[in-house]
Amino acid sequence: MEKIKHLLFFVLCSICLTANADSALSGKRTITLLSAEQKTLDIGQIEFTPQGEKIHYRISMNDAVFSDEFLSMRPFKCIHQNEQMLCHLVYPYEKLGYITQQDLTDLEYDLLFLHKSASEYGINAWNGLYYRLQLDTSGLTGSLREVDLNILAAPPEQGDLRPITADMLYEADPAQHLFPYIRIQ
């Protein structure tokens, strides 16, 4: 009888977590960057539209927090703080166009950034930033990974929609970056 109670409790908890995750990935949400000191900066809105297992989304960046920069012969939207710049890199290639509760990769690709010192000339794809996202009951949270985004200089091989692999991502030192965390809720 005790085993049945534990099993029932586990099943009910799983249902509740799934329901919370479903609601976290539907409707309008705010995309917020967080500093190591928990200072926040709302950089955009995202609207999730579930369609079965697939969750389509649309991002609208908050242009008011970004400045327009022309770096290394390309336009970027950048955030300036504390002599550092964080520039949004629009993913230039084909993606699936949706996420699932188990696969958040397309959204991670839409939240790519490059960082540089404000005094540096140009921008270097070697200084890529990738937020690794996780689903929790209140939404999505992510922690920063460093990545060499020179991989994006040429289109990926035919059919390879995921050129950035896990072995390319390195855990970032939160003290070295403006916004080592991201939250979508």
JSON list of C-alpha atoms in Angstrom, two decimals:
[
{"chain": "A", "resi": 1, "resn": "MET", "atom": "CA", "xyz": [0.00, 0.00, 0.00]},
{"chain": "A", "resi": 2, "resn": "GLU", "atom": "CA", "xyz": [2.85, 2.39, 0.83]},
{"chain": "A", "resi": 3, "resn": "LYS", "atom": "CA", "xyz": [4.43, 1.74, -2.59]},
{"chain": "A", "resi": 4, "resn": "ILE", "atom": "CA", "xyz": [1.15, 2.60, -4.30]},
{"chain": "A", "resi": 5, "resn": "LYS", "atom": "CA", "xyz": [0.96, 5.91, -2.37]},
{"chain": "A", "resi": 6, "resn": "HIS", "atom": "CA", "xyz": [4.53, 6.79, -3.44]},
{"chain": "A", "resi": 7, "resn": "LEU", "atom": "CA", "xyz": [3.81, 5.87, -7.05]},
{"chain": "A", "resi": 8, "resn": "LEU", "atom": "CA", "xyz": [0.61, 7.93, -7.05]},
{"chain": "A", "resi": 9, "resn": "PHE", "atom": "CA", "xyz": [2.47, 10.88, -5.51]},
{"chain": "A", "resi": 10, "resn": "PHE", "atom": "CA", "xyz": [5.19, 10.60, -8.19]},
{"chain": "A", "resi": 11, "resn": "VAL", "atom": "CA", "xyz": [2.62, 10.49, -11.01]},
{"chain": "A", "resi": 12, "resn": "LEU", "atom": "CA", "xyz": [0.75, 13.53, -9.64]},
{"chain": "A", "resi": 13, "resn": "CYS", "atom": "CA", "xyz": [4.01, 15.49, -9.24]},
{"chain": "A", "resi": 14, "resn": "SER", "atom": "CA", "xyz": [4.99, 14.66, -12.82]},
{"chain": "A", "resi": 15, "resn": "ILE", "atom": "CA", "xyz": [1.61, 15.85, -14.10]},
{"chain": "A", "resi": 16, "resn": "CYS", "atom": "CA", "xyz": [1.91, 19.10, -12.12]},
{"chain": "A", "resi": 17, "resn": "LEU", "atom": "CA", "xyz": [5.45, 19.77, -13.40]},
{"chain": "A", "resi": 18, "resn": "THR", "atom": "CA", "xyz": [4.41, 19.09, -16.99]},
{"chain": "A", "resi": 19, "resn": "ALA", "atom": "CA", "xyz": [1.40, 21.40, -16.64]},
{"chain": "A", "resi": 20, "resn": "ASN", "atom": "CA", "xyz": [3.61, 24.17, -15.20]},
{"chain": "A", "resi": 21, "resn": "ALA", "atom": "CA", "xyz": [6.17, 23.67, -17.97]},
{"chain": "A", "resi": 22, "resn": "ASP", "atom": "CA", "xyz": [3.38, 23.81, -20.58]},
{"chain": "A", "resi": 23, "resn": "SER", "atom": "CA", "xyz": [2.13, 27.13, -19.19]},
{"chain": "A", "resi": 24, "resn": "ALA", "atom": "CA", "xyz": [5.71, 28.49, -19.00]},
{"chain": "A", "resi": 25, "resn": "LEU", "atom": "CA", "xyz": [6.02, 27.92, -22.75]},
{"chain": "A", "resi": 26, "resn": "SER", "atom": "CA", "xyz": [2.81, 29.58, -23.85]},
{"chain": "A", "resi": 27, "resn": "GLY", "atom": "CA", "xyz": [1.79, 33.20, -24.23]},
{"chain": "A", "resi": 28, "resn": "LYS", "atom": "CA", "xyz": [3.92, 36.34, -23.92]},
{"chain": "A", "resi": 29, "resn": "ARG", "atom": "CA", "xyz": [7.06, 36.34, -21.79]},
{"chain": "A", "resi": 30, "resn": "THR", "atom": "CA", "xyz": [9.89, 38.77, -21.08]},
{"chain": "A", "resi": 31, "resn": "ILE", "atom": "CA", "xyz": [13.53, 38.03, -21.94]},
{"chain": "A", "resi": 32, "resn": "THR", "atom": "CA", "xyz": [15.74, 39.35, -19.15]},
{"chain": "A", "resi": 33, "resn": "LEU", "atom": "CA", "xyz": [19.51, 39.36, -18.81]},
{"chain": "A", "resi": 34, "resn": "LEU", "atom": "CA", "xyz": [20.89, 39.09, -15.27]},
{"chain": "A", "resi": 35, "resn": "SER", "atom": "CA", "xyz": [24.26, 40.23, -13.96]},
{"chain": "A", "resi": 36, "resn": "ALA", "atom": "CA", "xyz": [26.23, 38.27, -11.38]},
{"chain": "A", "resi": 37, "resn": "GLU", "atom": "CA", "xyz": [24.89, 40.82, -8.83]},
{"chain": "A", "resi": 38, "resn": "GLN", "atom": "CA", "xyz": [21.30, 40.03, -9.97]},
{"chain": "A", "resi": 39, "resn": "LYS", "atom": "CA", "xyz": [20.82, 43.38, -11.75]},
{"chain": "A", "resi": 40, "resn": "THR", "atom": "CA", "xyz": [18.38, 42.89, -14.59]},
{"chain": "A", "resi": 41, "resn": "LEU", "atom": "CA", "xyz": [17.93, 44.22, -18.11]},
{"chain": "A", "resi": 42, "resn": "ASP", "atom": "CA", "xyz": [14.82, 43.37, -20.12]},
{"chain": "A", "resi": 43, "resn": "ILE", "atom": "CA", "xyz": [16.02, 42.92, -23.70]},
{"chain": "A", "resi": 44, "resn": "GLY", "atom": "CA", "xyz": [12.86, 41.71, -25.38]},
{"chain": "A", "resi": 45, "resn": "GLN", "atom": "CA", "xyz": [9.59, 39.88, -25.48]},
{"chain": "A", "resi": 46, "resn": "ILE", "atom": "CA", "xyz": [8.83, 36.41, -26.74]},
{"chain": "A", "resi": 47, "resn": "GLU", "atom": "CA", "xyz": [5.48, 34.93, -27.61]},
{"chain": "A", "resi": 48, "resn": "PHE", "atom": "CA", "xyz": [5.13, 31.15, -27.44]},
{"chain": "A", "resi": 49, "resn": "THR", "atom": "CA", "xyz": [2.44, 29.40, -29.47]},
{"chain": "A", "resi": 50, "resn": "PRO", "atom": "CA", "xyz": [2.16, 25.66, -28.66]},
{"chain": "A", "resi": 51, "resn": "GLN", "atom": "CA", "xyz": [1.06, 23.42, -31.52]},
{"chain": "A", "resi": 52, "resn": "GLY", "atom": "CA", "xyz": [1.09, 19.90, -30.14]},
{"chain": "A", "resi": 53, "resn": "GLU", "atom": "CA", "xyz": [4.64, 18.94, -29.13]},
{"chain": "A", "resi": 54, "resn": "LYS", "atom": "CA", "xyz": [6.08, 21.83, -31.13]},
{"chain": "A", "resi": 55, "resn": "ILE", "atom": "CA", "xyz": [6.19, 25.29, -29.59]},
{"chain": "A", "resi": 56, "resn": "HIS", "atom": "CA", "xyz": [6.57, 28.07, -32.12]},
{"chain": "A", "resi": 57, "resn": "TYR", "atom": "CA", "xyz": [7.86, 31.41, -30.92]},
{"chain": "A", "resi": 58, "resn": "ARG", "atom": "CA", "xyz": [8.40, 34.96, -32.06]},
{"chain": "A", "resi": 59, "resn": "ILE", "atom": "CA", "xyz": [10.97, 37.28, -30.49]},
{"chain": "A", "resi": 60, "resn": "SER", "atom": "CA", "xyz": [10.75, 41.08, -30.44]},
{"chain": "A", "resi": 61, "resn": "MET", "atom": "CA", "xyz": [13.93, 42.71, -29.17]},
{"chain": "A", "resi": 62, "resn": "ASN", "atom": "CA", "xyz": [13.63, 45.88, -27.06]},
{"chain": "A", "resi": 63, "resn": "ASP", "atom": "CA", "xyz": [15.40, 48.36, -29.35]},
{"chain": "A", "resi": 64, "resn": "ALA", "atom": "CA", "xyz": [15.50, 50.97, -26.55]},
{"chain": "A", "resi": 65, "resn": "VAL", "atom": "CA", "xyz": [18.22, 49.06, -24.63]},
{"chain": "A", "resi": 66, "resn": "PHE", "atom": "CA", "xyz": [20.42, 48.48, -27.70]},
{"chain": "A", "resi": 67, "resn": "SER", "atom": "CA", "xyz": [22.51, 50.91, -29.69]},
{"chain": "A", "resi": 68, "resn": "ASP", "atom": "CA", "xyz": [23.12, 50.48, -33.39]},
{"chain": "A", "resi": 69, "resn": "GLU", "atom": "CA", "xyz": [26.76, 49.72, -34.15]},
{"chain": "A", "resi": 70, "resn": "PHE", "atom": "CA", "xyz": [28.60, 48.97, -37.38]},
{"chain": "A", "resi": 71, "resn": "LEU", "atom": "CA", "xyz": [31.41, 46.57, -36.45]},
{"chain": "A", "resi": 72, "resn": "SER", "atom": "CA", "xyz": [33.65, 44.57, -38.78]},
{"chain": "A", "resi": 73, "resn": "MET", "atom": "CA", "xyz": [31.55, 45.64, -41.76]},
{"chain": "A", "resi": 74, "resn": "ARG", "atom": "CA", "xyz": [28.25, 44.44, -40.25]},
{"chain": "A", "resi": 75, "resn": "PRO", "atom": "CA", "xyz": [25.41, 46.07, -38.32]},
{"chain": "A", "resi": 76, "resn": "PHE", "atom": "CA", "xyz": [24.86, 44.94, -34.71]},
{"chain": "A", "resi": 77, "resn": "LYS", "atom": "CA", "xyz": [22.53, 45.84, -31.87]},
{"chain": "A", "resi": 78, "resn": "CYS", "atom": "CA", "xyz": [24.73, 46.29, -28.78]},
{"chain": "A", "resi": 79, "resn": "ILE", "atom": "CA", "xyz": [24.46, 46.97, -25.08]},
{"chain": "A", "resi": 80, "resn": "HIS", "atom": "CA", "xyz": [27.17, 49.17, -23.52]},
{"chain": "A", "resi": 81, "resn": "GLN", "atom": "CA", "xyz": [27.94, 48.89, -19.82]},
{"chain": "A", "resi": 82, "resn": "ASN", "atom": "CA", "xyz": [31.07, 49.15, -17.69]},
{"chain": "A", "resi": 83, "resn": "GLU", "atom": "CA", "xyz": [33.42, 49.54, -20.68]},
{"chain": "A", "resi": 84, "resn": "GLN", "atom": "CA", "xyz": [32.07, 46.31, -22.17]},
{"chain": "A", "resi": 85, "resn": "MET", "atom": "CA", "xyz": [29.82, 45.71, -25.14]},
{"chain": "A", "resi": 86, "resn": "LEU", "atom": "CA", "xyz": [27.43, 42.84, -25.63]},
{"chain": "A", "resi": 87, "resn": "CYS", "atom": "CA", "xyz": [26.21, 42.57, -29.23]},
{"chain": "A", "resi": 88, "resn": "HIS", "atom": "CA", "xyz": [23.31, 40.43, -30.42]},
{"chain": "A", "resi": 89, "resn": "LEU", "atom": "CA", "xyz": [24.26, 38.10, -33.28]},
{"chain": "A", "resi": 90, "resn": "VAL", "atom": "CA", "xyz": [21.29, 37.21, -35.45]},
{"chain": "A", "resi": 91, "resn": "TYR", "atom": "CA", "xyz": [21.65, 33.56, -36.46]},
{"chain": "A", "resi": 92, "resn": "PRO", "atom": "CA", "xyz": [22.04, 33.72, -40.26]},
{"chain": "A", "resi": 93, "resn": "TYR", "atom": "CA", "xyz": [21.03, 30.21, -41.33]},
{"chain": "A", "resi": 94, "resn": "GLU", "atom": "CA", "xyz": [18.04, 27.89, -41.45]},
{"chain": "A", "resi": 95, "resn": "LYS", "atom": "CA", "xyz": [16.64, 26.53, -38.19]},
{"chain": "A", "resi": 96, "resn": "LEU", "atom": "CA", "xyz": [13.76, 24.22, -37.38]},
{"chain": "A", "resi": 97, "resn": "GLY", "atom": "CA", "xyz": [11.68, 27.22, -36.30]},
{"chain": "A", "resi": 98, "resn": "TYR", "atom": "CA", "xyz": [10.30, 25.78, -33.10]},
{"chain": "A", "resi": 99, "resn": "ILE", "atom": "CA", "xyz": [11.29, 24.31, -29.75]},
{"chain": "A", "resi": 100, "resn": "THR", "atom": "CA", "xyz": [9.96, 21.48, -27.60]},
{"chain": "A", "resi": 101, "resn": "GLN", "atom": "CA", "xyz": [10.14, 20.96, -23.85]},
{"chain": "A", "resi": 102, "resn": "GLN", "atom": "CA", "xyz": [13.12, 18.65, -24.47]},
{"chain": "A", "resi": 103, "resn": "ASP", "atom": "CA", "xyz": [14.90, 20.67, -27.17]},
{"chain": "A", "resi": 104, "resn": "LEU", "atom": "CA", "xyz": [15.44, 24.42, -26.76]},
{"chain": "A", "resi": 105, "resn": "THR", "atom": "CA", "xyz": [18.26, 24.71, -29.32]},
{"chain": "A", "resi": 106, "resn": "ASP", "atom": "CA", "xyz": [16.57, 26.99, -31.85]},
{"chain": "A", "resi": 107, "resn": "LEU", "atom": "CA", "xyz": [15.78, 29.52, -29.14]},
{"chain": "A", "resi": 108, "resn": "GLU", "atom": "CA", "xyz": [19.37, 29.28, -27.87]},
{"chain": "A", "resi": 109, "resn": "TYR", "atom": "CA", "xyz": [20.54, 30.08, -31.43]},
{"chain": "A", "resi": 110, "resn": "ASP", "atom": "CA", "xyz": [18.29, 33.16, -31.46]},
{"chain": "A", "resi": 111, "resn": "LEU", "atom": "CA", "xyz": [19.98, 34.42, -28.28]},
{"chain": "A", "resi": 112, "resn": "LEU", "atom": "CA", "xyz": [23.60, 34.39, -29.50]},
{"chain": "A", "resi": 113, "resn": "PHE", "atom": "CA", "xyz": [25.82, 37.32, -28.58]},
{"chain": "A", "resi": 114, "resn": "LEU", "atom": "CA", "xyz": [29.38, 38.52, -29.09]},
{"chain": "A", "resi": 115, "resn": "HIS", "atom": "CA", "xyz": [31.27, 40.48, -26.44]},
{"chain": "A", "resi": 116, "resn": "LYS", "atom": "CA", "xyz": [34.11, 42.95, -26.62]},
{"chain": "A", "resi": 117, "resn": "SER", "atom": "CA", "xyz": [35.76, 45.76, -24.76]},
{"chain": "A", "resi": 118, "resn": "ALA", "atom": "CA", "xyz": [34.35, 49.17, -25.69]},
{"chain": "A", "resi": 119, "resn": "SER", "atom": "CA", "xyz": [37.87, 50.31, -26.65]},
{"chain": "A", "resi": 120, "resn": "GLU", "atom": "CA", "xyz": [38.47, 47.43, -29.11]},
{"chain": "A", "resi": 121, "resn": "TYR", "atom": "CA", "xyz": [38.08, 48.10, -32.79]},
{"chain": "A", "resi": 122, "resn": "GLY", "atom": "CA", "xyz": [35.72, 45.77, -34.65]},
{"chain": "A", "resi": 123, "resn": "ILE", "atom": "CA", "xyz": [34.32, 42.58, -33.23]},
{"chain": "A", "resi": 124, "resn": "ASN", "atom": "CA", "xyz": [35.64, 39.03, -33.14]},
{"chain": "A", "resi": 125, "resn": "ALA", "atom": "CA", "xyz": [33.45, 35.93, -33.53]},
{"chain": "A", "resi": 126, "resn": "TRP", "atom": "CA", "xyz": [35.94, 34.12, -31.29]},
{"chain": "A", "resi": 127, "resn": "ASN", "atom": "CA", "xyz": [34.24, 35.99, -28.42]},
{"chain": "A", "resi": 128, "resn": "GLY", "atom": "CA", "xyz": [30.89, 34.24, -28.84]},
{"chain": "A", "resi": 129, "resn": "LEU", "atom": "CA", "xyz": [28.35, 33.84, -26.05]},
{"chain": "A", "resi": 130, "resn": "TYR", "atom": "CA", "xyz": [25.71, 31.12, -25.88]},
{"chain": "A", "resi": 131, "resn": "TYR", "atom": "CA", "xyz": [23.00, 30.87, -23.21]},
{"chain": "A", "resi": 132, "resn": "ARG", "atom": "CA", "xyz": [22.33, 27.22, -22.40]},
{"chain": "A", "resi": 133, "resn": "LEU", "atom": "CA", "xyz": [18.61, 27.15, -21.51]},
{"chain": "A", "resi": 134, "resn": "GLN", "atom": "CA", "xyz": [16.72, 24.93, -19.09]},
{"chain": "A", "resi": 135, "resn": "LEU", "atom": "CA", "xyz": [12.99, 24.68, -18.51]},
{"chain": "A", "resi": 136, "resn": "ASP", "atom": "CA", "xyz": [11.72, 25.05, -14.97]},
{"chain": "A", "resi": 137, "resn": "THR", "atom": "CA", "xyz": [8.29, 25.68, -13.47]},
{"chain": "A", "resi": 138, "resn": "SER", "atom": "CA", "xyz": [8.51, 29.49, -13.83]},
{"chain": "A", "resi": 139, "resn": "GLY", "atom": "CA", "xyz": [9.90, 29.59, -17.36]},
{"chain": "A", "resi": 140, "resn": "LEU", "atom": "CA", "xyz": [13.33, 29.28, -18.90]},
{"chain": "A", "resi": 141, "resn": "THR", "atom": "CA", "xyz": [16.65, 30.07, -17.26]},
{"chain": "A", "resi": 142, "resn": "GLY", "atom": "CA", "xyz": [20.05, 29.98, -18.85]},
{"chain": "A", "resi": 143, "resn": "SER", "atom": "CA", "xyz": [23.67, 30.24, -17.93]},
{"chain": "A", "resi": 144, "resn": "LEU", "atom": "CA", "xyz": [26.36, 31.61, -20.17]},
{"chain": "A", "resi": 145, "resn": "ARG", "atom": "CA", "xyz": [28.77, 29.51, -22.20]},
{"chain": "A", "resi": 146, "resn": "GLU", "atom": "CA", "xyz": [31.65, 30.84, -24.25]},
{"chain": "A", "resi": 147, "resn": "VAL", "atom": "CA", "xyz": [31.94, 29.62, -27.84]},
{"chain": "A", "resi": 148, "resn": "ASP", "atom": "CA", "xyz": [33.96, 30.41, -30.93]},
{"chain": "A", "resi": 149, "resn": "LEU", "atom": "CA", "xyz": [31.27, 31.53, -33.36]},
{"chain": "A", "resi": 150, "resn": "ASN", "atom": "CA", "xyz": [33.66, 31.52, -36.33]},
{"chain": "A", "resi": 151, "resn": "ILE", "atom": "CA", "xyz": [31.87, 28.23, -37.09]},
{"chain": "A", "resi": 152, "resn": "LEU", "atom": "CA", "xyz": [29.08, 30.45, -38.48]},
{"chain": "A", "resi": 153, "resn": "ALA", "atom": "CA", "xyz": [31.35, 32.19, -41.02]},
{"chain": "A", "resi": 154, "resn": "ALA", "atom": "CA", "xyz": [30.28, 29.67, -43.66]},
{"chain": "A", "resi": 155, "resn": "PRO", "atom": "CA", "xyz": [26.89, 28.01, -44.05]},
{"chain": "A", "resi": 156, "resn": "PRO", "atom": "CA", "xyz": [26.59, 24.63, -42.33]},
{"chain": "A", "resi": 157, "resn": "GLU", "atom": "CA", "xyz": [26.74, 21.45, -44.41]},
{"chain": "A", "resi": 158, "resn": "GLN", "atom": "CA", "xyz": [23.53, 20.48, -46.20]},
{"chain": "A", "resi": 159, "resn": "GLY", "atom": "CA", "xyz": [21.03, 19.24, -43.62]},
{"chain": "A", "resi": 160, "resn": "ASP", "atom": "CA", "xyz": [23.18, 20.25, -40.62]},
{"chain": "A", "resi": 161, "resn": "LEU", "atom": "CA", "xyz": [20.88, 22.64, -38.76]},
{"chain": "A", "resi": 162, "resn": "ARG", "atom": "CA", "xyz": [22.96, 22.51, -35.57]},
{"chain": "A", "resi": 163, "resn": "PRO", "atom": "CA", "xyz": [26.59, 23.48, -36.26]},
{"chain": "A", "resi": 164, "resn": "ILE", "atom": "CA", "xyz": [27.27, 24.56, -32.65]},
{"chain": "A", "resi": 165, "resn": "THR", "atom": "CA", "xyz": [27.89, 21.36, -30.70]},
{"chain": "A", "resi": 166, "resn": "ALA", "atom": "CA", "xyz": [28.10, 20.75, -26.95]},
{"chain": "A", "resi": 167, "resn": "ASP", "atom": "CA", "xyz": [31.86, 20.15, -27.10]},
{"chain": "A", "resi": 168, "resn": "MET", "atom": "CA", "xyz": [32.32, 23.71, -28.44]},
{"chain": "A", "resi": 169, "resn": "LEU", "atom": "CA", "xyz": [30.69, 25.30, -25.38]},
{"chain": "A", "resi": 170, "resn": "TYR", "atom": "CA", "xyz": [32.79, 26.28, -22.38]},
{"chain": "A", "resi": 171, "resn": "GLU", "atom": "CA", "xyz": [31.44, 27.38, -19.03]},
{"chain": "A", "resi": 172, "resn": "ALA", "atom": "CA", "xyz": [31.91, 31.13, -18.63]},
{"chain": "A", "resi": 173, "resn": "ASP", "atom": "CA", "xyz": [33.28, 32.85, -15.54]},
{"chain": "A", "resi": 174, "resn": "PRO", "atom": "CA", "xyz": [30.32, 34.99, -14.31]},
{"chain": "A", "resi": 175, "resn": "ALA", "atom": "CA", "xyz": [32.72, 37.63, -12.97]},
{"chain": "A", "resi": 176, "resn": "GLN", "atom": "CA", "xyz": [34.10, 38.25, -16.48]},
{"chain": "A", "resi": 177, "resn": "HIS", "atom": "CA", "xyz": [30.80, 39.00, -18.22]},
{"chain": "A", "resi": 178, "resn": "LEU", "atom": "CA", "xyz": [28.13, 41.69, -18.02]},
{"chain": "A", "resi": 179, "resn": "PHE", "atom": "CA", "xyz": [25.21, 39.27, -18.00]},
{"chain": "A", "resi": 180, "resn": "PRO", "atom": "CA", "xyz": [26.12, 35.65, -17.26]},
{"chain": "A", "resi": 181, "resn": "TYR", "atom": "CA", "xyz": [22.46, 34.60, -16.88]},
{"chain": "A", "resi": 182, "resn": "ILE", "atom": "CA", "xyz": [19.22, 34.88, -18.80]},
{"chain": "A", "resi": 183, "resn": "ARG", "atom": "CA", "xyz": [15.63, 34.38, -17.72]},
{"chain": "A", "resi": 184, "resn": "ILE", "atom": "CA", "xyz": [12.47, 34.08, -19.80]},
{"chain": "A", "resi": 185, "resn": "GLN", "atom": "CA", "xyz": [9.27, 34.31, -17.80]}
]
